[in-house]
């Protein structure tokens, strides 16, 4: 699934980092924070303006909320169509379809006919299936997953020997890199079965099990394969007979979307410019290839809020539902974390959990508030636009729902006009916190744990990092590429808050050393502390400096013209060849940067090329690397044979050194064949 698979509201800094790295977020994927004001609407903290009824203290009807707000959001965010539903106190209280299922032909969304792909919400259904088998004693959540997997899909042992368990898979803590290459194909006939897909996709292990949270599609595909192996039934069939049918979810199914479209009326997916999405197919059913109608999603939310039972049919025990919704893993204990199939959205009273889903042109979201007994689901069929803080329509609408139907309880600590962290429970003061800074402090560069370390997609890491500096009074200052600084004040115990946007960060420690941090507004990825040689920030600075040096080759044609006009003798052939090779090396570097700069403006194309492991991404720098190697040899000859003046030999050498820097960094990010 694209890198915008993000299932909870995001703060400005981690969100924009993700948005820059994925240009939409897989991710892959989506961002939440305080939105900018819509034209003619006064902004409120954390969302859109309240309706007049709310201002008067009147309760807002669920159906009225949908009928009013969904069309507003469709227009504001440029999305063709949507379905949405609200459940409360065990009943479906709001339901509807809005806008167009096909923008080109103007057909309207019919919630009783159109079935929307729900992307990574499929992971929640997968988690239900795993928990069912765990209830039956057929899966031990803390047993080595290799006890359940076929030989070709087994997980290699870690250096420590600690096994990966199903618990790790469901909580995205197995330690896998983000698997991107091989996740889809341009030709649907090339899509593999679930066992073959999992075996072929085997990603690298970059962390010890349980060390960090890092959103992982591969983990949930493995969990789905375990369901298939243990039950002896194809995964999609198992979920249909044990989850969908008991809950009366007649229009829900797993499978490749092009196959599901033959039996179900799927709306057309749209790019942000309104054109239809075509030409690419994803694999990996358990992690993101499911469809569900709005009515079906309402029934699923009713079952979750009712402890796993609906209309006399039980799909999970109350204990398993509690395990789904409760925090099972995370970074700092005072910031949001992950359950089994759900992510924490808000820790305040009442607590909110949910999950989002993203495919090309399709995006979805559900949230449940167990304490308030309410739930909400929305699915849209267009990328649309994002607001000033990077949130798209389904995220902003979900937040508006929460503000309307599950506001923070008075006295919970985040509802007052005072900043977070004030009052008697705010933790130690700045002096105490400063004294409690662990050895080595907090300062450094931190890279997103949800990252790819193999293949060209590893270039995302160049933008997926944050820098932490120690500020005054025990505060820490956090920033990233192209983003403003944010100042987080200490609350104690490695927990800090940014009061204006009401975000928190918690530092992760091991053996009394800070190893990472996590943002309260984005639990799907932690950030790992790295040494300066491994810092993407250092790599980006080096690339920028190298490009400045390489740009000086533009003076060479002018000098050649001057030499021609003044009828000066031509340089030796070897010298001319050295110049040409150096120029080609510079061209390869600029072509690579230019190619990715363009592709970042078309993230769907970029992700499709990554998923297909396209060799096109390796061509510019591979040619540049060949030219650089040739130029190195010729540069040595230039010094030996005295071509040009000493000053020009120095300049030529600097150009080659700069080109070599770019090539070496390109090798580090797998952009040079055969190392890509």
XYZ file of C-alpha atoms in Angstrom:
676
model
C 0.000 0.000 0.000
C 1.238 3.509 -0.531
C 3.205 5.208 2.136
C 0.194 7.168 3.316
C -1.136 4.428 5.555
C -1.372 6.576 8.652
C -4.138 5.766 11.070
C -4.134 8.647 13.535
C -3.996 12.432 13.711
C -0.599 13.890 13.104
C 1.189 16.958 14.425
C 2.722 19.504 12.177
C 6.350 18.400 12.339
C 6.149 14.591 11.965
C 3.351 14.986 9.471
C 5.057 17.381 7.152
C 8.190 15.240 7.334
C 6.118 12.282 6.189
C 4.307 14.378 3.587
C 7.606 15.606 2.172
C 9.034 12.130 2.049
C 6.023 10.565 0.370
C 4.439 13.724 -1.041
C 1.112 12.342 0.152
C 2.207 10.243 3.068
C 2.007 5.576 2.623
C 2.611 5.634 4.576
C 2.465 5.441 3.263
C 0.873 7.502 4.132
C -1.584 11.185 5.467
C -1.453 13.825 8.130
C -3.452 15.462 10.918
C -2.819 18.694 12.760
C -4.547 21.977 13.404
C -6.009 22.975 10.041
C -5.826 26.399 8.504
C -8.957 28.480 8.391
C -11.329 27.806 5.539
C -12.532 30.840 3.655
C -15.164 32.611 5.684
C -14.950 30.171 8.609
C -13.328 31.007 11.924
C -10.774 28.344 12.883
C -10.897 26.506 16.175
C -8.136 24.542 17.837
C -7.740 21.159 16.188
C -10.413 21.410 13.520
C -13.120 23.319 11.679
C -15.481 25.883 13.131
C -18.335 24.635 15.325
C -21.845 24.760 13.970
C -24.332 27.248 15.362
C -26.178 24.500 17.238
C -23.015 23.593 19.097
C -22.440 27.246 20.022
C -25.945 27.310 21.549
C -25.266 24.131 23.469
C -27.736 22.124 21.403
C -26.959 18.467 20.559
C -26.078 17.844 16.920
C -27.962 15.098 15.092
C -25.677 12.492 13.494
C -27.491 12.479 10.159
C -27.532 16.275 10.051
C -23.816 16.305 10.741
C -23.135 14.064 7.753
C -25.587 15.795 5.417
C -24.098 19.199 6.225
C -20.419 18.602 6.771
C -19.579 15.931 4.172
C -20.668 18.071 1.166
C -18.768 21.022 2.661
C -15.606 18.960 2.986
C -15.970 17.463 -0.506
C -15.994 20.957 -1.969
C -13.254 22.300 0.270
C -10.832 19.444 -0.412
C -11.705 18.825 -4.066
C -12.794 15.198 -3.610
C -15.386 13.695 -6.015
C -17.376 11.508 -3.635
C -17.690 9.860 -0.243
C -19.682 7.506 1.921
C -19.893 7.964 5.675
C -21.640 6.434 8.646
C -21.996 7.095 12.375
C -22.918 4.609 15.079
C -23.841 5.460 18.663
C -25.258 3.500 21.589
C -25.403 0.343 19.486
C -27.349 1.854 16.590
C -26.523 3.269 13.182
C -27.490 6.921 13.602
C -25.983 8.470 10.476
C -25.475 7.119 6.972
C -25.147 8.462 3.463
C -23.428 8.792 0.100
C -22.308 12.159 -1.232
C -20.856 13.566 -4.435
C -19.890 11.560 -7.497
C -18.781 7.974 -7.926
C -17.394 8.927 -11.354
C -16.515 12.585 -11.780
C -16.226 12.337 -15.569
C -19.727 10.968 -16.075
C -21.344 12.639 -13.075
C -22.840 9.485 -11.567
C -23.793 10.027 -7.925
C -22.558 7.963 -4.989
C -25.211 5.517 -3.816
C -24.290 4.118 -0.365
C -26.521 1.098 -0.940
C -24.863 0.252 -4.246
C -21.290 1.513 -4.266
C -18.705 -0.427 -2.303
C -15.481 1.430 -1.490
C -11.990 -0.041 -1.126
C -10.881 0.595 2.459
C -7.104 0.140 2.116
C -5.333 -0.585 5.373
C -8.547 -0.879 7.360
C -8.159 -4.420 6.015
C -5.506 -4.851 8.715
C -8.206 -4.607 11.374
C -10.136 -7.503 9.798
C -6.867 -9.454 9.646
C -6.277 -8.792 13.346
C -9.780 -10.061 14.150
C -9.043 -13.301 12.290
C -5.768 -13.793 14.180
C -7.426 -13.118 17.541
C -10.177 -15.621 16.742
C -7.591 -18.361 16.230
C -5.769 -17.231 19.357
C -9.005 -17.596 21.336
C -9.276 -21.156 20.043
C -5.734 -21.896 21.199
C -4.521 -22.488 17.645
C -2.211 -19.461 17.681
C -0.063 -18.338 20.594
C 0.517 -14.601 20.140
C 3.904 -14.887 21.857
C 5.166 -17.976 19.990
C 7.823 -17.737 17.248
C 5.942 -17.061 14.005
C 8.069 -19.659 12.237
C 6.031 -22.300 14.066
C 3.098 -21.326 11.836
C 4.696 -20.222 8.558
C 5.684 -22.341 5.539
C 9.401 -22.811 5.094
C 9.809 -20.317 2.219
C 8.148 -17.543 4.237
C 9.902 -18.031 7.568
C 11.560 -15.085 9.268
C 15.354 -15.289 9.660
C 16.716 -15.283 13.185
C 17.929 -11.999 14.643
C 21.518 -11.568 15.887
C 20.231 -11.769 19.462
C 18.200 -14.868 18.693
C 14.993 -13.225 19.899
C 12.104 -14.573 17.822
C 9.469 -12.570 16.007
C 6.018 -13.348 17.394
C 2.489 -12.777 16.126
C 2.223 -10.079 18.788
C 5.086 -8.291 17.047
C 3.359 -8.627 13.688
C 0.073 -7.173 14.935
C 1.826 -4.281 16.713
C 4.240 -3.411 13.876
C 7.235 -4.094 16.122
C 8.797 -7.050 14.266
C 11.715 -4.870 13.116
C 11.152 -5.027 9.346
C 12.097 -2.276 6.962
C 9.242 -0.886 4.862
C 8.833 -3.327 1.983
C 8.094 -1.376 -1.214
C 9.700 -3.086 -4.204
C 7.630 -5.985 -5.487
C 4.400 -4.893 -3.775
C 2.514 -4.545 -7.055
C 2.608 -4.767 -10.830
C 1.433 -2.930 -13.926
C 0.050 -6.219 -15.263
C -2.490 -7.846 -12.887
C -1.515 -11.293 -14.164
C 1.848 -10.781 -12.439
C 0.280 -10.547 -8.974
C 1.315 -13.497 -6.817
C -0.700 -15.615 -4.406
C -0.410 -14.666 -0.732
C 2.271 -17.288 0.119
C 4.345 -16.373 -2.940
C 3.874 -12.648 -2.357
C 5.072 -12.910 1.235
C 8.037 -15.115 0.305
C 9.130 -12.836 -2.541
C 8.724 -9.617 -0.558
C 10.914 -10.647 2.386
C 12.223 -7.292 3.713
C 15.374 -6.714 5.680
C 15.332 -6.820 9.454
C 16.659 -3.479 10.702
C 15.598 -3.621 14.374
C 15.314 -6.199 17.105
C 11.743 -7.432 17.723
C 9.958 -5.036 20.058
C 12.637 -2.363 19.788
C 10.639 0.209 17.797
C 7.206 0.663 16.274
C 7.490 0.911 12.471
C 4.332 0.581 10.372
C 4.681 -2.580 8.305
C 2.457 -3.930 5.557
C 4.641 -7.035 5.380
C 3.906 -7.839 9.030
C 0.160 -7.950 8.445
C 0.627 -9.993 5.264
C 2.574 -12.480 7.369
C -0.238 -12.461 9.937
C -2.732 -13.182 7.166
C -0.598 -16.040 5.914
C -0.541 -17.468 9.446
C -4.349 -17.398 9.420
C -4.308 -19.243 6.106
C -1.789 -21.851 7.266
C -3.328 -22.515 10.682
C -6.942 -22.618 9.487
C -6.193 -24.569 6.308
C -8.477 -22.147 4.453
C -7.497 -19.421 1.956
C -7.222 -16.158 3.875
C -9.998 -14.286 2.071
C -12.382 -17.207 2.444
C -11.612 -17.542 6.153
C -12.408 -13.865 6.837
C -15.584 -14.097 4.777
C -16.952 -17.106 6.664
C -15.707 -16.196 10.153
C -15.928 -12.391 10.225
C -17.997 -10.889 7.417
C -20.853 -13.406 7.237
C -21.486 -13.623 11.008
C -21.659 -9.816 11.172
C -23.932 -9.554 8.143
C -21.280 -7.712 6.115
C -22.583 -8.995 2.786
C -20.742 -6.463 0.616
C -17.301 -6.895 2.187
C -14.521 -9.009 0.717
C -10.777 -9.434 0.299
C -9.044 -9.710 -3.072
C -7.312 -7.821 -5.907
C -9.450 -4.795 -6.726
C -9.701 -5.582 -10.440
C -11.267 -8.936 -9.519
C -13.574 -7.512 -6.844
C -14.825 -4.942 -9.360
C -16.385 -7.750 -11.420
C -18.827 -8.629 -8.655
C -19.178 -5.288 -6.865
C -19.917 -1.733 -7.974
C -16.719 0.103 -7.066
C -16.517 3.866 -7.605
C -13.804 5.352 -9.803
C -10.611 6.414 -8.003
C -9.379 9.911 -8.851
C -6.031 11.669 -8.706
C -5.831 15.095 -7.087
C -6.390 16.722 -10.505
C -9.656 14.803 -10.936
C -8.408 12.334 -13.560
C -9.123 8.608 -13.057
C -6.480 6.349 -11.516
C -5.506 3.563 -13.900
C -2.748 1.147 -14.729
C -1.377 -0.205 -11.449
C -2.297 -3.175 -9.260
C -1.258 -3.950 -5.699
C -0.684 -7.294 -3.989
C -0.861 -8.342 -0.344
C -4.520 -8.831 0.550
C -4.313 -8.996 4.389
C -2.553 -5.637 4.644
C -4.784 -3.564 2.403
C -6.902 -5.184 -0.301
C -10.431 -5.195 1.090
C -13.721 -3.548 0.204
C -16.649 -2.711 2.464
C -19.860 -0.766 2.088
C -20.727 2.027 4.498
C -23.499 -0.175 5.884
C -21.040 -3.018 6.491
C -18.596 -0.710 8.245
C -21.405 0.487 10.504
C -22.119 -3.116 11.474
C -18.435 -3.742 12.151
C -18.195 -0.664 14.388
C -21.352 -1.722 16.217
C -19.789 -5.125 16.914
C -16.555 -3.562 18.169
C -18.403 -1.176 20.487
C -20.598 -4.058 21.664
C -17.690 -6.216 22.797
C -17.450 -8.384 19.671
C -21.120 -9.326 19.272
C -23.887 -8.142 16.935
C -27.440 -9.458 16.547
C -26.602 -12.512 18.622
C -23.515 -13.421 16.552
C -20.177 -13.193 18.339
C -16.946 -12.891 16.347
C -14.642 -12.040 19.273
C -14.716 -12.299 23.020
C -14.905 -9.115 25.051
C -11.344 -9.791 26.204
C -10.087 -9.919 22.604
C -11.923 -6.714 21.697
C -10.320 -5.057 24.703
C -6.926 -6.285 23.482
C -7.658 -4.809 20.042
C -8.452 -1.392 21.451
C -5.949 -1.252 24.314
C -2.372 -0.135 23.892
C -0.096 -3.120 23.239
C 3.114 -1.360 22.182
C 4.567 2.083 21.610
C 7.505 4.354 22.227
C 7.240 6.489 25.352
C 4.397 5.311 27.628
C 2.878 8.804 27.752
C 2.428 9.153 23.990
C 0.090 7.300 21.655
C 0.748 3.701 20.695
C -0.724 0.699 18.891
C -3.234 -2.013 19.777
C -4.058 -5.161 17.830
C -5.331 -3.666 14.573
C -5.927 -0.162 15.918
C -3.886 2.953 16.612
C -4.420 5.442 19.383
C -5.635 8.817 18.138
C -6.057 10.582 21.450
C -5.190 9.614 25.020
C -7.365 12.280 26.646
C -10.785 11.516 28.096
C -12.477 10.074 26.192
C -9.772 7.986 24.539
C -10.030 7.608 20.734
C -8.633 4.788 18.580
C -8.943 3.934 14.896
C -7.266 3.101 11.625
C -6.881 4.705 8.207
C -6.465 3.202 4.760
C -4.883 4.439 1.539
C -4.704 3.165 -2.014
C -4.147 5.064 -5.233
C -7.088 7.485 -5.276
C -8.980 5.776 -2.420
C -8.731 6.828 1.226
C -10.675 5.775 4.292
C -10.796 6.200 8.045
C -12.618 4.866 11.051
C -12.511 5.923 14.678
C -14.227 4.537 17.751
C -14.657 6.167 21.158
C -15.512 3.288 23.519
C -16.203 5.523 26.499
C -18.740 7.573 24.503
C -20.039 4.502 22.608
C -19.691 6.230 19.248
C -17.933 5.338 16.019
C -17.404 6.936 12.628
C -16.331 5.731 9.190
C -15.660 7.648 5.980
C -14.322 6.519 2.596
C -13.510 8.794 -0.339
C -12.656 8.203 -3.984
C -10.150 10.957 -4.664
C -6.756 12.183 -3.492
C -8.087 15.742 -3.411
C -6.044 18.451 -1.738
C -4.627 18.892 1.738
C -4.947 21.827 4.097
C -2.166 24.069 5.364
C -0.981 21.397 7.786
C -1.115 18.459 5.398
C -4.452 16.875 6.386
C -6.723 15.471 3.704
C -10.508 15.345 3.726
C -11.161 12.082 5.535
C -8.746 13.070 8.314
C -10.180 16.545 8.799
C -13.731 15.161 8.724
C -12.862 12.465 11.278
C -11.451 15.100 13.576
C -14.557 17.257 13.132
C -16.649 14.223 14.116
C -14.603 13.693 17.280
C -14.889 17.360 18.247
C -18.625 17.217 17.734
C -19.494 13.865 19.321
C -16.607 13.073 21.697
C -15.100 16.346 22.943
C -12.393 16.253 25.586
C -14.003 16.056 28.995
C -13.744 19.138 31.170
C -10.897 18.852 33.618
C -9.043 16.185 31.649
C -5.989 18.392 31.305
C -6.245 19.311 27.607
C -9.599 21.082 27.646
C -8.640 24.139 29.661
C -7.175 27.369 28.414
C -3.933 26.614 30.247
C -1.104 24.938 28.334
C -0.542 21.230 28.646
C 1.862 20.326 31.382
C 0.803 23.026 33.851
C -0.513 22.283 37.304
C 0.471 19.836 40.023
C 0.758 16.775 37.756
C 2.939 18.394 35.143
C 6.114 16.668 36.271
C 9.364 18.221 37.498
C 10.266 21.768 36.699
C 12.863 22.770 34.080
C 15.768 22.662 36.538
C 14.885 19.136 37.684
C 14.323 17.951 34.114
C 17.598 19.451 32.929
C 19.404 17.583 35.695
C 17.633 14.394 34.670
C 18.892 14.467 31.076
C 20.348 11.015 30.334
C 24.027 10.564 29.422
C 24.600 11.821 25.891
C 21.594 14.131 26.128
C 18.757 14.396 23.617
C 20.462 16.327 20.824
C 21.031 14.577 17.524
C 19.461 13.432 14.270
C 16.592 10.955 14.399
C 15.448 8.981 11.334
C 11.960 7.539 10.872
C 11.850 3.851 11.760
C 9.282 3.329 9.025
C 11.801 3.410 6.229
C 13.213 1.412 3.374
C 16.879 0.461 3.452
C 16.986 -1.448 0.163
C 16.235 -0.301 -3.359
C 15.738 3.235 -4.693
C 12.828 3.853 -2.310
C 15.425 4.346 0.423
C 15.727 7.945 -0.857
C 12.670 8.697 1.281
C 15.027 8.711 4.268
C 16.653 11.871 2.924
C 13.498 13.697 3.990
C 12.199 11.479 6.817
C 14.233 12.768 9.723
C 14.096 15.298 12.534
C 16.877 17.156 14.314
C 16.798 17.763 18.047
C 18.807 20.489 19.751
C 18.993 21.273 23.438
C 17.271 24.577 24.216
C 17.134 26.786 27.274
C 15.415 25.835 30.531
C 15.521 22.135 29.723
C 13.512 22.507 26.507
C 14.353 20.764 23.237
C 14.053 22.354 19.790
C 12.923 20.105 16.936
C 13.102 20.847 13.209
C 13.506 19.145 9.858
C 14.217 19.974 6.239
C 12.160 22.964 5.110
C 10.114 22.981 8.330
C 9.928 25.552 11.138
C 11.402 24.929 14.530
C 9.169 23.726 17.344
C 10.074 24.176 20.982
C 9.049 21.363 23.330
C 9.023 22.032 27.065
C 9.913 19.335 29.608
C 7.247 17.473 31.571
C 9.635 14.998 33.178
C 10.721 11.450 32.488
C 11.821 12.153 28.918
C 8.417 13.623 27.972
C 8.151 17.050 26.314
C 5.256 19.111 24.956
C 4.787 21.759 22.285
C 2.073 23.945 23.750
C 0.860 25.893 20.720
C -0.063 22.804 18.694
C -0.549 20.587 21.720
C 1.822 17.866 20.605
C 4.118 15.746 22.741
C 7.316 13.835 22.134
C 8.664 11.079 24.324
C 12.267 9.930 24.166
C 13.011 6.215 24.064
C 15.941 4.928 26.111
C 17.903 1.699 26.353
C 20.754 1.090 28.790
C 20.411 4.695 30.009
C 21.054 6.030 26.500
C 18.525 7.831 24.298
C 17.920 5.647 21.244
C 14.870 7.280 19.708
C 11.776 9.391 20.109
C 8.095 9.155 19.287
C 5.494 11.829 18.558
C 2.134 11.729 20.269
C 0.524 12.771 16.986
C 1.976 9.950 14.893
C 2.375 6.566 16.591
C 2.898 4.703 13.291
C 6.611 5.460 13.283
C 9.233 6.196 15.869
C 12.449 8.059 15.074
C 15.749 6.292 15.658
C 18.788 8.261 16.808
C 21.677 7.859 14.355
C 25.346 8.831 14.334
C 26.377 11.647 12.007
C 27.833 9.406 9.243
C 24.404 7.745 8.921
C 22.479 10.993 9.106
C 20.292 11.751 6.051
C 20.681 15.408 6.981
C 24.449 15.148 6.517
C 23.924 13.270 3.242
C 21.532 15.940 1.967
C 23.973 18.726 2.844
C 26.774 16.834 1.093
C 24.642 16.416 -2.037
C 23.772 20.115 -2.043
C 27.410 21.147 -1.676
C 28.477 18.698 -4.391
C 25.867 20.033 -6.811
C 27.131 23.574 -6.281
C 30.624 22.448 -7.258
C 29.317 20.452 -10.218
C 27.382 23.481 -11.450
C 30.694 25.209 -12.158
C 31.190 22.976 -15.220
C 28.802 25.390 -16.962
C 31.748 27.762 -17.400
C 33.584 25.233 -19.554
C 31.593 25.795 -22.776
C 32.140 29.540 -22.412
C 35.884 29.035 -22.004
C 35.946 26.721 -25.012
C 34.203 29.416 -27.078
C 36.718 32.032 -25.959
C 39.577 29.728 -26.900
C 38.008 29.163 -30.317
C 37.467 32.886 -30.961
C 41.040 33.680 -29.955
C 42.292 30.809 -32.098
C 44.200 29.203 -29.295
C 45.375 25.628 -29.818
C 42.988 22.884 -28.822
C 43.875 20.822 -25.743
C 45.133 17.250 -26.158
C 42.518 14.639 -26.921
C 42.930 13.179 -23.454
C 42.214 16.558 -21.881
C 39.078 16.965 -23.991
C 37.954 13.465 -23.001
C 38.541 14.308 -19.348
C 36.321 17.380 -19.683
C 33.572 15.403 -21.413
C 33.610 12.638 -18.807
C 33.489 15.189 -15.991
C 30.587 16.947 -17.688
C 28.715 13.666 -18.109
C 29.330 12.852 -14.440
C 27.818 16.208 -13.488
C 24.910 15.601 -15.857
C 24.209 12.228 -14.230
C 24.076 13.847 -10.791
C 21.757 16.655 -11.884
C 19.575 14.281 -13.906
C 19.097 12.056 -10.855
C 18.149 14.957 -8.602
C 15.921 16.422 -11.298
C 14.193 13.099 -11.921
C 13.289 12.644 -8.258
C 12.291 16.289 -7.904
C 9.814 15.748 -10.735
C 8.594 12.382 -9.444
C 7.932 13.849 -6.010
C 5.361 16.083 -7.717
C 3.609 12.939 -9.010
C 3.706 10.604 -5.992
C 1.421 8.004 -7.551
C 3.854 7.531 -10.432
C 6.808 7.523 -8.062
C 5.292 4.863 -5.827
C 4.271 2.779 -8.823
C 7.888 2.829 -10.041
C 9.091 1.892 -6.565
C 6.549 -0.912 -6.205
C 7.509 -2.303 -9.607
C 11.225 -1.969 -8.758
C 11.662 -0.108 -12.044
C 15.239 0.040 -13.413
C 14.424 3.483 -14.855
C 15.252 4.963 -11.452
C 18.831 3.669 -11.679
C 19.700 4.859 -15.175
C 20.866 8.487 -14.626
C 23.249 7.901 -11.745
C 24.520 4.580 -13.123
C 25.632 6.383 -16.288
C 26.979 9.187 -14.141
C 28.946 6.683 -12.065
C 30.516 5.178 -15.196
C 31.507 8.668 -16.381
C 32.902 9.473 -12.938
C 35.135 6.394 -12.924
C 36.452 7.254 -16.375
C 36.995 10.849 -15.286
C 38.988 9.689 -12.263
C 41.471 7.892 -14.511
C 41.731 10.853 -16.860
C 42.190 13.271 -13.942
C 45.219 11.298 -12.803
C 46.609 11.599 -16.342
C 45.881 15.345 -16.302
C 48.123 15.800 -13.277
C 50.803 13.485 -14.632
C 50.931 15.084 -18.091
C 50.322 18.646 -17.012
C 47.121 19.340 -18.932
C 45.845 22.875 -18.313
C 47.224 25.190 -15.642
C 47.597 24.076 -12.036
C 44.517 26.121 -11.045
C 42.385 24.441 -13.705
C 43.647 21.012 -12.718
C 42.588 21.764 -9.124
C 39.159 22.888 -10.329
C 38.758 19.796 -12.503
C 39.735 17.587 -9.553
C 37.201 19.270 -7.287
C 34.501 18.594 -9.859
C 35.407 14.906 -9.963
C 35.520 14.688 -6.163
C 32.046 16.269 -6.021
C 30.745 13.801 -8.614
C 32.278 10.944 -6.626
C 30.499 12.160 -3.467
C 27.167 12.058 -5.272
C 27.874 8.576 -6.619
C 28.887 7.239 -3.202
C 25.757 8.672 -1.608
C 23.801 7.220 -4.522
C 25.279 3.809 -3.739
C 24.220 4.310 -0.120
C 20.633 4.873 -1.329
C 20.732 2.092 -3.951
C 20.528 4.331 -7.020
C 23.489 2.789 -8.887
C 23.238 -0.494 -10.781
C 23.992 -3.271 -9.888
C 23.809 -2.072 -6.297
C 20.271 -0.648 -6.569
